[in-house]
GROMACS .gro file of C-alpha atoms in nm:
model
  225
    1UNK     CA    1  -3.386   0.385   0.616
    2UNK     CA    2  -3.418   0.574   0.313
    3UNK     CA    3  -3.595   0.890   0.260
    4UNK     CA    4  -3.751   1.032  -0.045
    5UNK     CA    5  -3.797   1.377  -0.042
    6UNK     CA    6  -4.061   1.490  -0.384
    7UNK     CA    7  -4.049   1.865  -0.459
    8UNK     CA    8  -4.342   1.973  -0.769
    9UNK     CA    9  -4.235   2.279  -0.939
   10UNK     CA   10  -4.404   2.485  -1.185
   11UNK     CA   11  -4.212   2.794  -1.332
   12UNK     CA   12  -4.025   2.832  -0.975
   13UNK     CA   13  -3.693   2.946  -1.087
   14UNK     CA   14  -3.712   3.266  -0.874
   15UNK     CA   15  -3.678   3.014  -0.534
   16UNK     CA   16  -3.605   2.653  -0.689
   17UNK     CA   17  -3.204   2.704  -0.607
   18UNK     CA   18  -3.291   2.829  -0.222
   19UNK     CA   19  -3.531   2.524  -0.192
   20UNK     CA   20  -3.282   2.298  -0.273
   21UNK     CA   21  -2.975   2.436  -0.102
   22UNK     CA   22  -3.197   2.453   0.239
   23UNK     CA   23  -3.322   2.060   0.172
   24UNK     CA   24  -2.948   1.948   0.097
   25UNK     CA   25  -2.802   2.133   0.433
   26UNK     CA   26  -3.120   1.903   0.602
   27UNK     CA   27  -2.961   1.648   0.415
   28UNK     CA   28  -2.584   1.634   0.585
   29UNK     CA   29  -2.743   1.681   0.942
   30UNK     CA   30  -2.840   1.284   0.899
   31UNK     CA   31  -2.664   1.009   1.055
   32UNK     CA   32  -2.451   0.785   0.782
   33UNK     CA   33  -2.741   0.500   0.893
   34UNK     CA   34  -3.020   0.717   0.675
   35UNK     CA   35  -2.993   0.809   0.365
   36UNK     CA   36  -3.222   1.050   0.161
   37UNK     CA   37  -3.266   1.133  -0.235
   38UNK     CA   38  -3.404   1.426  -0.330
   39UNK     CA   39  -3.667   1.483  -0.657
   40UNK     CA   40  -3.777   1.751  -0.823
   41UNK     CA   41  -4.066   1.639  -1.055
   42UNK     CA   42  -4.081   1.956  -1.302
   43UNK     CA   43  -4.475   2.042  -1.414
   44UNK     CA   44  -4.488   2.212  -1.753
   45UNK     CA   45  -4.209   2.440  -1.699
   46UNK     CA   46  -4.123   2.697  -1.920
   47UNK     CA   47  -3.886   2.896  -1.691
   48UNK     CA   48  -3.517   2.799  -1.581
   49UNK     CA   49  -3.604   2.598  -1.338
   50UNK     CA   50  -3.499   2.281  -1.520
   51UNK     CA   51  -3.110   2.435  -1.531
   52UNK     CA   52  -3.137   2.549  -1.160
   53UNK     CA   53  -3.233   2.199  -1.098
   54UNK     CA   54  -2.928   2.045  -1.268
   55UNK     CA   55  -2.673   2.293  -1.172
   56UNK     CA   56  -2.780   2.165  -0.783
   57UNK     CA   57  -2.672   1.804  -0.911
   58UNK     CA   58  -3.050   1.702  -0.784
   59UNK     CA   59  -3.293   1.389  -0.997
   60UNK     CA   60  -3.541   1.518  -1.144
   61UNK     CA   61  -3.834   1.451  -1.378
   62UNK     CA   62  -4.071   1.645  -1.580
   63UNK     CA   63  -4.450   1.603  -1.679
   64UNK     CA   64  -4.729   1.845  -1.850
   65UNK     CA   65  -5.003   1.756  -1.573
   66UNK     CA   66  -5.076   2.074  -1.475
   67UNK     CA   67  -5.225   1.895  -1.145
   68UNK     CA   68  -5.000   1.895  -0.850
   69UNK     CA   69  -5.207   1.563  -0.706
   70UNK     CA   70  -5.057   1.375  -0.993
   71UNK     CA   71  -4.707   1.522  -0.974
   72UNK     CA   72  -4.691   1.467  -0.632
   73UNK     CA   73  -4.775   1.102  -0.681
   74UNK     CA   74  -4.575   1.058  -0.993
   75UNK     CA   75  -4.256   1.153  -0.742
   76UNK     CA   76  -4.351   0.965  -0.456
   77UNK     CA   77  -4.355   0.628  -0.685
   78UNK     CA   78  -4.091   0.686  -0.838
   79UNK     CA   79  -3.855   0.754  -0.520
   80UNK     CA   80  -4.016   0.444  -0.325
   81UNK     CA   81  -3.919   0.237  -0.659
   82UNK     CA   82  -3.597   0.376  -0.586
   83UNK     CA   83  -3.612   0.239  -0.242
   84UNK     CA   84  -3.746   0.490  -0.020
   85UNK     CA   85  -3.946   0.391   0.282
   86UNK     CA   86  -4.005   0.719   0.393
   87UNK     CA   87  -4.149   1.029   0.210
   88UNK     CA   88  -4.101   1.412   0.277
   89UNK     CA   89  -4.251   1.672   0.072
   90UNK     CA   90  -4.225   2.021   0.075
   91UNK     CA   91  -4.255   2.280  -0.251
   92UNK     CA   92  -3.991   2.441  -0.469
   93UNK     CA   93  -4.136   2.795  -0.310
   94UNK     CA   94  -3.992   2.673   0.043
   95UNK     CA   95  -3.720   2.640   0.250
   96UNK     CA   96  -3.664   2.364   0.508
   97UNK     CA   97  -3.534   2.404   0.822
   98UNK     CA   98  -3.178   2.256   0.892
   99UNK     CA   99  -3.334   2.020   1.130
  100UNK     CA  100  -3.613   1.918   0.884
  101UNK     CA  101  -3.543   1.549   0.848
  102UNK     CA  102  -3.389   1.511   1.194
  103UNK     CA  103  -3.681   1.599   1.391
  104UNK     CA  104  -3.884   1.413   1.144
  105UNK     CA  105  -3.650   1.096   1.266
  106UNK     CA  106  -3.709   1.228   1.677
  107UNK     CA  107  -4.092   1.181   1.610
  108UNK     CA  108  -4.073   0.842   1.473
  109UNK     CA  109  -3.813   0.730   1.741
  110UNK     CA  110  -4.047   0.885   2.023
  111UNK     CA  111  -4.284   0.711   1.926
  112UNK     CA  112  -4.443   0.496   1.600
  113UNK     CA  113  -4.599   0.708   1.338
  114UNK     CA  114  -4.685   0.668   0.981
  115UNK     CA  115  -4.745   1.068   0.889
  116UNK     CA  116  -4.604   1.375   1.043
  117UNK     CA  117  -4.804   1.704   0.929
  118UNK     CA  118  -4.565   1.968   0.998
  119UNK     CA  119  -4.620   2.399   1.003
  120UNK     CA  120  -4.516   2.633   0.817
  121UNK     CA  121  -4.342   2.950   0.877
  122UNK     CA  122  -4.405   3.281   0.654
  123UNK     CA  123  -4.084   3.438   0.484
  124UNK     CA  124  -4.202   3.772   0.469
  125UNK     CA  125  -4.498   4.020   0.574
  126UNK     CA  126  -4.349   4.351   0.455
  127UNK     CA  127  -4.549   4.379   0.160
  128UNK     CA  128  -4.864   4.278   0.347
  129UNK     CA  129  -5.129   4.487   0.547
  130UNK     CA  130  -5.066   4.490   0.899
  131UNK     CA  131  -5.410   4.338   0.973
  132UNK     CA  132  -5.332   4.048   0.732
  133UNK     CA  133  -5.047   3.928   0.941
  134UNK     CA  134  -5.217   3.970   1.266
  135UNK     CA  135  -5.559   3.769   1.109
  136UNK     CA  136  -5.355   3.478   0.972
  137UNK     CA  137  -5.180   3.470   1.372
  138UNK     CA  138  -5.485   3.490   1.521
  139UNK     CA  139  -5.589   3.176   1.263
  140UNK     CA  140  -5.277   2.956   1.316
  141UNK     CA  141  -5.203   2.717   1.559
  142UNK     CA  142  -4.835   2.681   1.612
  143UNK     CA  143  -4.807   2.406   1.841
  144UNK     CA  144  -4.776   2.069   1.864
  145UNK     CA  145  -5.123   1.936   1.779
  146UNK     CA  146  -5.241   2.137   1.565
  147UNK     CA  147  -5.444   2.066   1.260
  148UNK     CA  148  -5.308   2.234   0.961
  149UNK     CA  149  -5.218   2.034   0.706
  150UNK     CA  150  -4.947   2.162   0.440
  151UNK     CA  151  -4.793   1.976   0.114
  152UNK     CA  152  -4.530   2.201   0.174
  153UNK     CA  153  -4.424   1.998   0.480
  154UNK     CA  154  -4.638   1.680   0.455
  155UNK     CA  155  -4.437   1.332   0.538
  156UNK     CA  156  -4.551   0.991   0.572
  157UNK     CA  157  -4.419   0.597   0.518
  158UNK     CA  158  -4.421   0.433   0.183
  159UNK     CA  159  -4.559   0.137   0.314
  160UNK     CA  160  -4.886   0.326   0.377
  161UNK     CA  161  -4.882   0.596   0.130
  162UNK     CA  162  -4.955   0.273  -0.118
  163UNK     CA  163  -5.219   0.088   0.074
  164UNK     CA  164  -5.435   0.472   0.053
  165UNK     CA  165  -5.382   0.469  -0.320
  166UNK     CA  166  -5.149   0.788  -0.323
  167UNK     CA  167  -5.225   1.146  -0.359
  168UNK     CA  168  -5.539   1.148  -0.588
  169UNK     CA  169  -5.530   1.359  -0.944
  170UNK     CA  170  -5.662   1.635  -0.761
  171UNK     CA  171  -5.514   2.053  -0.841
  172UNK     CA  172  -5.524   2.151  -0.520
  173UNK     CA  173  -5.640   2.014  -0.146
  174UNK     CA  174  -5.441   1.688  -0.259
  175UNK     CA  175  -5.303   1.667   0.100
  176UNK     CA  176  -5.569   1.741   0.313
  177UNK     CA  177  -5.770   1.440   0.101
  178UNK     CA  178  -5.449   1.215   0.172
  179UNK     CA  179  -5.464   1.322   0.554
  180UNK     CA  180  -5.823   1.224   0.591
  181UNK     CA  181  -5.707   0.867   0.351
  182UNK     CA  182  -5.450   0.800   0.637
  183UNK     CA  183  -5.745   0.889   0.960
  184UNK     CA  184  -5.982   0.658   0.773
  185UNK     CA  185  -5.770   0.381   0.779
  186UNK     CA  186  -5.618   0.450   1.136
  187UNK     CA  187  -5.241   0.560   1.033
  188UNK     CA  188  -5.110   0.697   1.359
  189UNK     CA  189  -5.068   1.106   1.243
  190UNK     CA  190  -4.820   1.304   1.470
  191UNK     CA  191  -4.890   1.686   1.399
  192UNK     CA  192  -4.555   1.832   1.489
  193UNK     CA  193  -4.449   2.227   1.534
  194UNK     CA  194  -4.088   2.089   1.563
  195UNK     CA  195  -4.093   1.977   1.167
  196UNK     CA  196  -4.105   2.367   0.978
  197UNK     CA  197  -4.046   2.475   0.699
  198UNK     CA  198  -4.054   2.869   0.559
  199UNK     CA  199  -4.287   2.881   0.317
  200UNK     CA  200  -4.295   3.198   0.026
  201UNK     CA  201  -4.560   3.522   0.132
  202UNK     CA  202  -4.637   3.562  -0.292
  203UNK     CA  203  -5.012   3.659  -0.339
  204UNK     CA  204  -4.957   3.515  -0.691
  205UNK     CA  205  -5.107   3.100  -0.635
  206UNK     CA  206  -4.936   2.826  -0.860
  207UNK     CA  207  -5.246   2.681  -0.707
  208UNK     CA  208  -5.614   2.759  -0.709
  209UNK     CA  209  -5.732   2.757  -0.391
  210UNK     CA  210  -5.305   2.644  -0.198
  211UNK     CA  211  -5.129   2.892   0.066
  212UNK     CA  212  -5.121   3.179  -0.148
  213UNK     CA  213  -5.449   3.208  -0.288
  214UNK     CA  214  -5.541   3.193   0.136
  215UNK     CA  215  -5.298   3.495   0.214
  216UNK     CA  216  -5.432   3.706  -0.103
  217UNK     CA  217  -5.785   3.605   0.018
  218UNK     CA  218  -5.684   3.782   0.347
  219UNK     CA  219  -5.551   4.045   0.213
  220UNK     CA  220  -5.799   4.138  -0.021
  221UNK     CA  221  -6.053   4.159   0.240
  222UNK     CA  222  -5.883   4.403   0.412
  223UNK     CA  223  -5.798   4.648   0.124
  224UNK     CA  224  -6.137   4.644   0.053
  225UNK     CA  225  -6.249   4.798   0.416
   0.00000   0.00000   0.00000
């Protein structure tokens, strides 16, 4: 088994290094009988991200899409040419859990699956109204079945990430159309509190309408009371 793990980054030099330390501790928690190759596929950046990436050793490759449906797809076929049969994504603004890929590898051992939709944890509420923290509790459901669906911790088999057709060219709610690509077809779709990831509290969204631009929304609303 071989597991590619696809990382888009725009202009995320300020958390690319603590994304990919996090992803390769993940990494050495596998038995020798997995491997797993980690990509960063690089969106217009204009930061240091590129140098962070190479200092960490980690492939990479770099595109002017300005789409993160199209960079996501451009690394997921390029790491199942490389012989993945297994995807994990998660962003460049995150950090994995050290027992990211192993519990990923208890789901599909408990039983068959072709997509895992983990949860995400949030890094930080200091700089966020009380009333923001306790509306986005009150929202999420962290436990096994829930129905939140993250690209930040989104995994699923090669096989039938190609018989979908992919992420489509979409800039944002690129995984939530995947999910429902996978439920038409009948993919078997464990949603898992055990896979987490920590996930970045910014207001500022690399992505229209993505995890940030969802906590701002909530915040907003209450600054404005």
């Amino acid at each position: 088994m071989k597991i590619g793990i696809v990382i888009p980054a725009h202009n995320e030099a300020m958390t690319m290094t603590n994304c990919l330390t996090s992803v390769q501790t993940a990494m050495t928690q596998l038995p020798p009988t997995i491997t797993a190759y980690p990509l960063v596929v690089l969106d217009s950046c204009t930061d240091e991200t590129l140098a962070l990436v190479k200092a960490a050793g980690v492939d990479y490759l770099c595109c002017h899409y300005h789409c993160v449906g199209r960079v996501r797809d451009m690394g997921i076929r390029h790491a199942i040419k490389k012989g993945a049969t297994w995807i994990a994504c998660t962003d460049a603004d995150s950090i994995v859990t050290v027992d990211w890929l192993i519990q990923q590898i208890v789901h599909m051992t408990q039983q068959p699956t072709d997509m895992i939709c983990g949860v995400v944890s949030v890094d930080s509420w200091a700089h966020l109204a009380p009333q923001t923290r306790q509306d986005y509790i009150n929202h999420y459901q962290d436990s096994m079945g829930h129905r939140h669906i993250h690209g930040a911790n989104l995994m699923f088999s090669s096989e039938a990430y190609l018989t979908v057709g992919g992420f489509a060219p979409l800039p944002c709610h690129e995984d939530v159309d995947l999910v429902k690509k996978f439920e038409a077809q009948g993919y078997a779709i464990t949603w898992s509190n055990q896979v987490r990831v920590i996930t970045s509290s910014r207001l500022e969204a690399r992505a229209a309408e993505g995890f940030a631009a969802f906590l701002a929304n909530l915040e907003k609303s209450h600054l404005s009371e």
